[in-house]
mmCIF file of C-alpha atoms in Angstrom:
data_model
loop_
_atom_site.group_PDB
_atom_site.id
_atom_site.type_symbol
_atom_site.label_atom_id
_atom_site.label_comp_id
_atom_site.label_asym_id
_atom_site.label_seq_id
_atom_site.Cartn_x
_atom_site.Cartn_y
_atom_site.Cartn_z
ATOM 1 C CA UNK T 1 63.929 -12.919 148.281
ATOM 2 C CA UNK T 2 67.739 -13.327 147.413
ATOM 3 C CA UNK T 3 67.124 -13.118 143.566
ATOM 4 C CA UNK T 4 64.609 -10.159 144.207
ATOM 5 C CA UNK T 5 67.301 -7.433 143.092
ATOM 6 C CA UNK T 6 68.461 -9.048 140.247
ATOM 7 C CA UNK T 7 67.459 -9.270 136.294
ATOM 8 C CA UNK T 8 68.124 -11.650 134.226
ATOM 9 C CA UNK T 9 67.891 -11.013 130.488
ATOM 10 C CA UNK T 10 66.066 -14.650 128.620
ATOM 11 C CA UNK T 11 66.327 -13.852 124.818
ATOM 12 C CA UNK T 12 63.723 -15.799 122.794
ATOM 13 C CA UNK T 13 61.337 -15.957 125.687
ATOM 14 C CA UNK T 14 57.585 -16.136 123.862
ATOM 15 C CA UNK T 15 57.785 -19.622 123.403
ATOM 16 C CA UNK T 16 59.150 -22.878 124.015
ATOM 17 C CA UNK T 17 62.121 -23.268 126.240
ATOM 18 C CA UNK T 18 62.515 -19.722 126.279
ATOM 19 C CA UNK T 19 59.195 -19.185 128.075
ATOM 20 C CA UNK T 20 59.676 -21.923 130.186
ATOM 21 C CA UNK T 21 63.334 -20.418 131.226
ATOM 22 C CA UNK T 22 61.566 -16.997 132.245
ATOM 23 C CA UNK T 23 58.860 -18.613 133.976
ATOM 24 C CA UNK T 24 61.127 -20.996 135.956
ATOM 25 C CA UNK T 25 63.622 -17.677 136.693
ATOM 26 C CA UNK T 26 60.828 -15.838 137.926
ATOM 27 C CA UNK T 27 59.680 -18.284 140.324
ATOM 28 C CA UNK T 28 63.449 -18.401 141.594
ATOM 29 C CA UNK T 29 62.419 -14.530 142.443
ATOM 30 C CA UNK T 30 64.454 -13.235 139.508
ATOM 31 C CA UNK T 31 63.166 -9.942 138.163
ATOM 32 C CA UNK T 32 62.901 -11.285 133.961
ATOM 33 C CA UNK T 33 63.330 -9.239 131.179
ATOM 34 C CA UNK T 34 61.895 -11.018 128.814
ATOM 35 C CA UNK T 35 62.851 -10.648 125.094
ATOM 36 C CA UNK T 36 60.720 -10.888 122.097
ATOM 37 C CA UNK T 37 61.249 -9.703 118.283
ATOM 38 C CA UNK T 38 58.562 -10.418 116.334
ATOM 39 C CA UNK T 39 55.766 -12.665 118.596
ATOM 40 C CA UNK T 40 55.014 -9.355 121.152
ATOM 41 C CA UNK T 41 51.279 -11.180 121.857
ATOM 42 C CA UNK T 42 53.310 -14.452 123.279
ATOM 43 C CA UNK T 43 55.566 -11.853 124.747
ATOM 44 C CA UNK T 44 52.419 -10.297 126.790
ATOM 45 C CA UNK T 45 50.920 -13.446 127.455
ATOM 46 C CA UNK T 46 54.096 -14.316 129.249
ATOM 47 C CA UNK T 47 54.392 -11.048 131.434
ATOM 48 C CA UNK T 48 50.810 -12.146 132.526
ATOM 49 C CA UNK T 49 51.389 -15.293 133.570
ATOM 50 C CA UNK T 50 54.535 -14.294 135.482
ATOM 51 C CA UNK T 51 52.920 -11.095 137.136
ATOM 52 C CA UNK T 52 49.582 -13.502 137.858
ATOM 53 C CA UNK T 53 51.698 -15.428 140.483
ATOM 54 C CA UNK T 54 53.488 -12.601 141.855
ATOM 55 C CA UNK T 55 56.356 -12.591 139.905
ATOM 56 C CA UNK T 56 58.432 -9.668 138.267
ATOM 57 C CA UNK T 57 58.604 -9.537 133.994
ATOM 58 C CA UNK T 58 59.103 -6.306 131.758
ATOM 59 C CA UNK T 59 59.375 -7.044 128.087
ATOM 60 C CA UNK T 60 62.365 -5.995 125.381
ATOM 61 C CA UNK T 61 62.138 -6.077 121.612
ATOM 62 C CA UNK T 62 64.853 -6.163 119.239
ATOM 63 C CA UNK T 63 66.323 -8.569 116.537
ATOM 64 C CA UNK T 64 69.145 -10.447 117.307
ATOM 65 C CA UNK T 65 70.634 -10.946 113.946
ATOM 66 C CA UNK T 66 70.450 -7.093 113.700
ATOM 67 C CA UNK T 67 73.376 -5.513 115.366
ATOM 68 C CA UNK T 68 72.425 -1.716 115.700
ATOM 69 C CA UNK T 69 69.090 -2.640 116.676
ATOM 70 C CA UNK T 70 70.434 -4.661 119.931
ATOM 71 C CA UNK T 71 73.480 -2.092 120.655
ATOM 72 C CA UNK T 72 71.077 1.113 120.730
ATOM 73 C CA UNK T 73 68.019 -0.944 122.575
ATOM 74 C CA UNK T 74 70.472 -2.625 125.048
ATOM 75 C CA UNK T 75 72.806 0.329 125.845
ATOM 76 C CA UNK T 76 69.938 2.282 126.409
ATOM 77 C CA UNK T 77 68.389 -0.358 128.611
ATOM 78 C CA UNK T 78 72.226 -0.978 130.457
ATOM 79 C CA UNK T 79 72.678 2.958 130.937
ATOM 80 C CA UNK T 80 69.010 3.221 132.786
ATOM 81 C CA UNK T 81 69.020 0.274 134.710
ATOM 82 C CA UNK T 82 72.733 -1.253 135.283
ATOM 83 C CA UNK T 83 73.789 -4.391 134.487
ATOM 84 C CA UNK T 84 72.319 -7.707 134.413
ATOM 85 C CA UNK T 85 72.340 -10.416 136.941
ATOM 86 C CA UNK T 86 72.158 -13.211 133.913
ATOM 87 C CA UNK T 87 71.553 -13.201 130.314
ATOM 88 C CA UNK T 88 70.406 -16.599 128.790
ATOM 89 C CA UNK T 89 70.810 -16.380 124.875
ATOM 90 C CA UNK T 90 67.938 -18.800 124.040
ATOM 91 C CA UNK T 91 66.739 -17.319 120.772
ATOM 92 C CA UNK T 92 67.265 -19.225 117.543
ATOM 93 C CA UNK T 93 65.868 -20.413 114.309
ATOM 94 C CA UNK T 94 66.527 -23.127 111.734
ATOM 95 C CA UNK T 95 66.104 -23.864 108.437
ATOM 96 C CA UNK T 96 66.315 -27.128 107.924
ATOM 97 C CA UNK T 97 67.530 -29.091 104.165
ATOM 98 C CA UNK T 98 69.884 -31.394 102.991
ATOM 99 C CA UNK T 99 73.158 -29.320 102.279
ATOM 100 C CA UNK T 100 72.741 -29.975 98.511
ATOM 101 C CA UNK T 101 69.423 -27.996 98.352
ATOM 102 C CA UNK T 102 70.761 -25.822 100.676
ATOM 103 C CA UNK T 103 70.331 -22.163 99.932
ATOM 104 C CA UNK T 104 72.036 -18.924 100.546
ATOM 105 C CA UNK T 105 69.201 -17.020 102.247
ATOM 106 C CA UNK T 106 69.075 -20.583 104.283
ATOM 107 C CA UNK T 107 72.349 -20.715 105.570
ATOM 108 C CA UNK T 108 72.619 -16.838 105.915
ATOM 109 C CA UNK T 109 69.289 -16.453 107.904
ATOM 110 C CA UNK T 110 70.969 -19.136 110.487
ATOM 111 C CA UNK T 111 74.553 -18.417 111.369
ATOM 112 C CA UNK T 112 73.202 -14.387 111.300
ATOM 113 C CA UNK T 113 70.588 -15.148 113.858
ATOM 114 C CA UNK T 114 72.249 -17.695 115.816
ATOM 115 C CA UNK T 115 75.890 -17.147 116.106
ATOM 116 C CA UNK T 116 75.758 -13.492 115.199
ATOM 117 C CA UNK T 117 72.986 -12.675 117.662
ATOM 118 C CA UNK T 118 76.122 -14.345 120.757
ATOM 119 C CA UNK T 119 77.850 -11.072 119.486
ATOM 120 C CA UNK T 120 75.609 -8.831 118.838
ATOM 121 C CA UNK T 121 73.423 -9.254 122.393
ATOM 122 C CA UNK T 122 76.568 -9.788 124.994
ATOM 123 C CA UNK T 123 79.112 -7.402 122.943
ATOM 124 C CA UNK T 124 76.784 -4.084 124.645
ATOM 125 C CA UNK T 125 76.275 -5.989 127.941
ATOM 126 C CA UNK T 126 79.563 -7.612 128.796
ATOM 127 C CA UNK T 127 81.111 -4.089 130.017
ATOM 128 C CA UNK T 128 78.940 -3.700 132.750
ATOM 129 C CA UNK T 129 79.155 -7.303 133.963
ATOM 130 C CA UNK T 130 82.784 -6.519 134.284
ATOM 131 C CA UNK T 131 82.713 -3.414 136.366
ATOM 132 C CA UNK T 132 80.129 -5.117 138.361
ATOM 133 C CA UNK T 133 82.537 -8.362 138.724
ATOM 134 C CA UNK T 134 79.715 -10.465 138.786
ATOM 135 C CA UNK T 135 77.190 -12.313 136.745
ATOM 136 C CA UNK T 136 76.019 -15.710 134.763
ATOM 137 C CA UNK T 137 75.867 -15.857 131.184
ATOM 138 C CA UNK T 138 74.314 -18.885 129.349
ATOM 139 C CA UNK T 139 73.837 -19.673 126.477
ATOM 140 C CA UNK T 140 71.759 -22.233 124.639
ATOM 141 C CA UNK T 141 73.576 -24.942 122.184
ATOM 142 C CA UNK T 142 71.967 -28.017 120.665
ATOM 143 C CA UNK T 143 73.174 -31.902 120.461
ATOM 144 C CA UNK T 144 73.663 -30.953 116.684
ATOM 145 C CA UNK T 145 76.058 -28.088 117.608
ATOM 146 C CA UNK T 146 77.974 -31.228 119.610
ATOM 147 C CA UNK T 147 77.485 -34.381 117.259
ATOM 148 C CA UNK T 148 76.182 -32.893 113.641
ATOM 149 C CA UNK T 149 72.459 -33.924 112.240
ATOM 150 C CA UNK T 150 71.567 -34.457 109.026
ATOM 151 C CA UNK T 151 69.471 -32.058 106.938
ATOM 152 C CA UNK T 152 71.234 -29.082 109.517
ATOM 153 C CA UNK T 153 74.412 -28.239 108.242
ATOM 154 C CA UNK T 154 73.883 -24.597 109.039
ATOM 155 C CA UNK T 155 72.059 -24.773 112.437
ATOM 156 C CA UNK T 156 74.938 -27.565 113.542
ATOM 157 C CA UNK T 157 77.643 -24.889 112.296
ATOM 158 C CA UNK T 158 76.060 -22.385 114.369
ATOM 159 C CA UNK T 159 75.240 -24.026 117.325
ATOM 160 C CA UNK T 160 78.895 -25.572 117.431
ATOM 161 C CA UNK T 161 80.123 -21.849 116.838
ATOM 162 C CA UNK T 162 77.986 -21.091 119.964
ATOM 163 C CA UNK T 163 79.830 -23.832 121.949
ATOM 164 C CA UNK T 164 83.688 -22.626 120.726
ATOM 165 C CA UNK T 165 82.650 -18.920 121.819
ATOM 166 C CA UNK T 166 81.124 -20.003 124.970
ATOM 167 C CA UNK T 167 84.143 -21.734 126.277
ATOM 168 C CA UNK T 168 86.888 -18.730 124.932
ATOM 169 C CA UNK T 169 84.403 -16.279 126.879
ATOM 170 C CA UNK T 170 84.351 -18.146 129.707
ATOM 171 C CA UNK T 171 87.742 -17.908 129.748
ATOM 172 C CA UNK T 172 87.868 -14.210 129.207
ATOM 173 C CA UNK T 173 85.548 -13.448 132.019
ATOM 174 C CA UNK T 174 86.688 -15.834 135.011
ATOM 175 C CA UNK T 175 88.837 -13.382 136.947
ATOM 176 C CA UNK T 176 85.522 -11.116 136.872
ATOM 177 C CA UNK T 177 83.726 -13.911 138.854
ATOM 178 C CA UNK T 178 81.256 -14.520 135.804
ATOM 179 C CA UNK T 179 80.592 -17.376 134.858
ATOM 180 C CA UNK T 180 79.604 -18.742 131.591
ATOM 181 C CA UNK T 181 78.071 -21.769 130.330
ATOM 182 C CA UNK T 182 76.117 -23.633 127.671
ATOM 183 C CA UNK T 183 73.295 -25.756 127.833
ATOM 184 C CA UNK T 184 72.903 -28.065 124.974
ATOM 185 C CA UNK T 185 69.202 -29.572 124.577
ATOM 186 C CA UNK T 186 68.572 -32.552 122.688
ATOM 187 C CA UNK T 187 64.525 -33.771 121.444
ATOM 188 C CA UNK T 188 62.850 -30.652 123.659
ATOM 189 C CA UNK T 189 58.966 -30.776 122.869
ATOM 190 C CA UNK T 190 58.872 -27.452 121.591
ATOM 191 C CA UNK T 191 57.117 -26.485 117.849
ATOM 192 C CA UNK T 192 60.022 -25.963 116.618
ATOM 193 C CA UNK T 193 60.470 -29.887 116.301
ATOM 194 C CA UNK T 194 56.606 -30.500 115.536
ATOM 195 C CA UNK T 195 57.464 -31.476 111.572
ATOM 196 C CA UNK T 196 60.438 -33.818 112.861
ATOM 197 C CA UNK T 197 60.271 -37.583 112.389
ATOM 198 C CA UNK T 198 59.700 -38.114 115.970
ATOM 199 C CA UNK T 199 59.442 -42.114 115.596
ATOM 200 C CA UNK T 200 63.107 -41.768 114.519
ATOM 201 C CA UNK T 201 64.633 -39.616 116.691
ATOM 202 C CA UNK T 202 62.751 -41.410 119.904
ATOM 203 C CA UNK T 203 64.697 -44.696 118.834
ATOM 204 C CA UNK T 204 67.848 -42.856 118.979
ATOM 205 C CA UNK T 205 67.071 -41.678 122.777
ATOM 206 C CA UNK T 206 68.371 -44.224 125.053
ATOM 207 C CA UNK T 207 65.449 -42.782 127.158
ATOM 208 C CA UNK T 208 62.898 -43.323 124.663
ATOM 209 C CA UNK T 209 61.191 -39.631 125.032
ATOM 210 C CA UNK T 210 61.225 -36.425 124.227
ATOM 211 C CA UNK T 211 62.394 -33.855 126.708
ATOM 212 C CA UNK T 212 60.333 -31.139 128.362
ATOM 213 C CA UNK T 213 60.835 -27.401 128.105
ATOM 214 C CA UNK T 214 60.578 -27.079 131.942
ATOM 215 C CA UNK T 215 63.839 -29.796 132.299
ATOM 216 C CA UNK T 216 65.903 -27.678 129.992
ATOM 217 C CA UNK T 217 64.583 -24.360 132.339
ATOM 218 C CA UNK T 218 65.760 -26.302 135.689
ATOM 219 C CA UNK T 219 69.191 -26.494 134.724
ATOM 220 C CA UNK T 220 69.196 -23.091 133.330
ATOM 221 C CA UNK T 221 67.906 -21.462 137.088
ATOM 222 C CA UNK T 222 70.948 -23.732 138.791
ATOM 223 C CA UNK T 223 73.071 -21.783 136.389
ATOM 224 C CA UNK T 224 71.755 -18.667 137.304
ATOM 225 C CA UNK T 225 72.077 -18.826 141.219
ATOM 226 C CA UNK T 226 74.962 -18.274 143.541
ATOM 227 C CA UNK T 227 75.384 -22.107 144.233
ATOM 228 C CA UNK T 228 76.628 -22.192 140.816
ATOM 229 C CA UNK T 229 79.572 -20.165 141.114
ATOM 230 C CA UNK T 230 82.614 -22.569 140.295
ATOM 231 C CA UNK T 231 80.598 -23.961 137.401
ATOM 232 C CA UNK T 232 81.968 -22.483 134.418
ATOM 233 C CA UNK T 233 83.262 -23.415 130.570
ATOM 234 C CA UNK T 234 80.837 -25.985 130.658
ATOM 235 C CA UNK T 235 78.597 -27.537 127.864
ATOM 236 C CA UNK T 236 76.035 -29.608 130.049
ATOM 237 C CA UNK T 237 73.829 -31.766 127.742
ATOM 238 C CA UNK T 238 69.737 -32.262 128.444
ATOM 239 C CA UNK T 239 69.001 -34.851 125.656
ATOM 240 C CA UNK T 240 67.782 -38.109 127.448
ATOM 241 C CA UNK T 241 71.484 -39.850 126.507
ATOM 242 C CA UNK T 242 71.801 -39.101 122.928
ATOM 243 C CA UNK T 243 74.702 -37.527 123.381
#
C-alpha cells in the first residue's frame, strides 16, 4: 500500500527484463507505466497480466532514439499527471559484428537508441523530479559497457556511455534526494541472447548459468523503494561473477 501512489516509468517493458521489471514493480504495489515503441501486442499482454493480479499498468509509446517524439509524449504525460516516482531506462538494441564489418547504420542505430534515448527520456522528466525532491532513476548497463565484448564495439561504447552519465547524474541530483543508479546484467536469458554461443559464454560464468530476467527485476524493485535511499552512483553487477 506504500508504493500505491507512485509510478514508475520501465522503458522497454514488452519483453525480457523489461517485462519482468514491470511485473516485479507492480507486485511491489507500484502503479507501472509501461513503455513500448514498436511491440504494442507484448505491451497489452503485459497490462493484462499485471491488471489480472490486481495490479496497476497504463501503457506509453514513443521511440527512444527519437527526441521530439519522447519530449512532446512525456511532457504531455509529466504536465497531466506529475512526476514520476522511478524511471528505469531498460530499452536497448544491438547490432552485433566484428568492428571491421562494422557498418554505419550499425553503429548509428546503437549509440542513437541506447545512449541517446538516457537523454532524450530523462532530459523532459528530470525537472519535475527536482521540484518534487524526490525520486529513483535507474538505468540499465551491461558487463560489456564495464569489461568490452567482442563482436560489440558499439553496444559496449554505449552501454559504457550509459555508466559515465549515470554516475555525473547521480551527482547532479543528490542534494534533490534522488537517487540514481545502474544495473549492469551479464548472460540474462532473454531473446535477445538466443543466437549467442551460449556453450562459451557459460564457461566464462564462474556460476556456470545464465541469469534470469526476474533476478535482474529484484534488484531493480530494491532500487526503487525507500530502503534504498543512501544507495546512489552505483553500478551493481547481476552476471553470475563474470565481472
Amino acid at each position: 500500500m506504500e508504493n500505491s501512489s507512485k509510478k514508475v516509468l520501465v522503458t522497454g517493458s514488452s519483453g525480457g527484463i523489461g517485462r519482468a521489471i514491470a511485473i516485479a514493480c507492480a507486485r511491489a504495489g507500484y502503479e507501472v507505466v509501461a513503455h513500448y515503441n514498436s511491440g504494442k501486442d507484448k505491451a497489452e499482454s503485459l497490462k493484462s497480466e499485471i491488471e489480472a493480479f490486481g495490479g496497476k499498468c497504463t501503457l506509453i509509446q514513443f521511440n527512444i532514439s527519437d527526441r521530439k517524439d519522447c519530449f512532446e509524449k512525456l511532457e504531455a504525460w509529466s504536465d497531466e499527471n506529475g512526476a514520476f516516482w522511478g524511471i528505469v531506462l531498460n530499452a536497448g538494441i544491438c547490432r552485433d559484428n566484428a568492428f571491421p564489418a562494422l557498418s554505419d547504420e550499425n553503429w548509428d542505430d546503437v549509440l542513437h537508441t541506447n545512449l541517446d534515448g538516457f537523454y532524450n527520456v530523462l532530459k523532459p522528466l528530470v525537472m519535475p523530479l527536482c521540484r518534487k525532491k524526490q525520486g529513483r532513476i535507474i538505468t540499465i548497463s551491461s558487463v560489456s559497457g564495464m569489461i568490452g565484448n567482442r563482436g560489440q564495439v558499439n553496444y559496449s561504447a554505449s552501454k559504457a556511455g550509459i555508466i559515465g552519465a549515470t554516475k555525473a547524474l547521480a551527482v547532479e541530483l543528490a542534494s534533490r534526494k534522488i537517487t540514481v543508479n545502474c544495473i549492469a546484467p551479464g548472460f540474462i536469458q532473454t531473446d535477445m541472447v538466443k543466437d549467442a554461443p551460449v556453450e562459451e559464454i557459460l564457461s566464462a560464468i564462474p556460476m556456470k548459468r545464465a541469469g534470469q530476467p526476474d533476478e535482474v527485476a529484484a534488484l531493480a524493485v530494491f532500487l526503487l523503494g525507500e530502503s534504498a535511499g543512501y544507495i546512489t552512483r552505483q553500478v551493481i553487477s547481476v552476471n553470475g561473477g563474470l565481472a
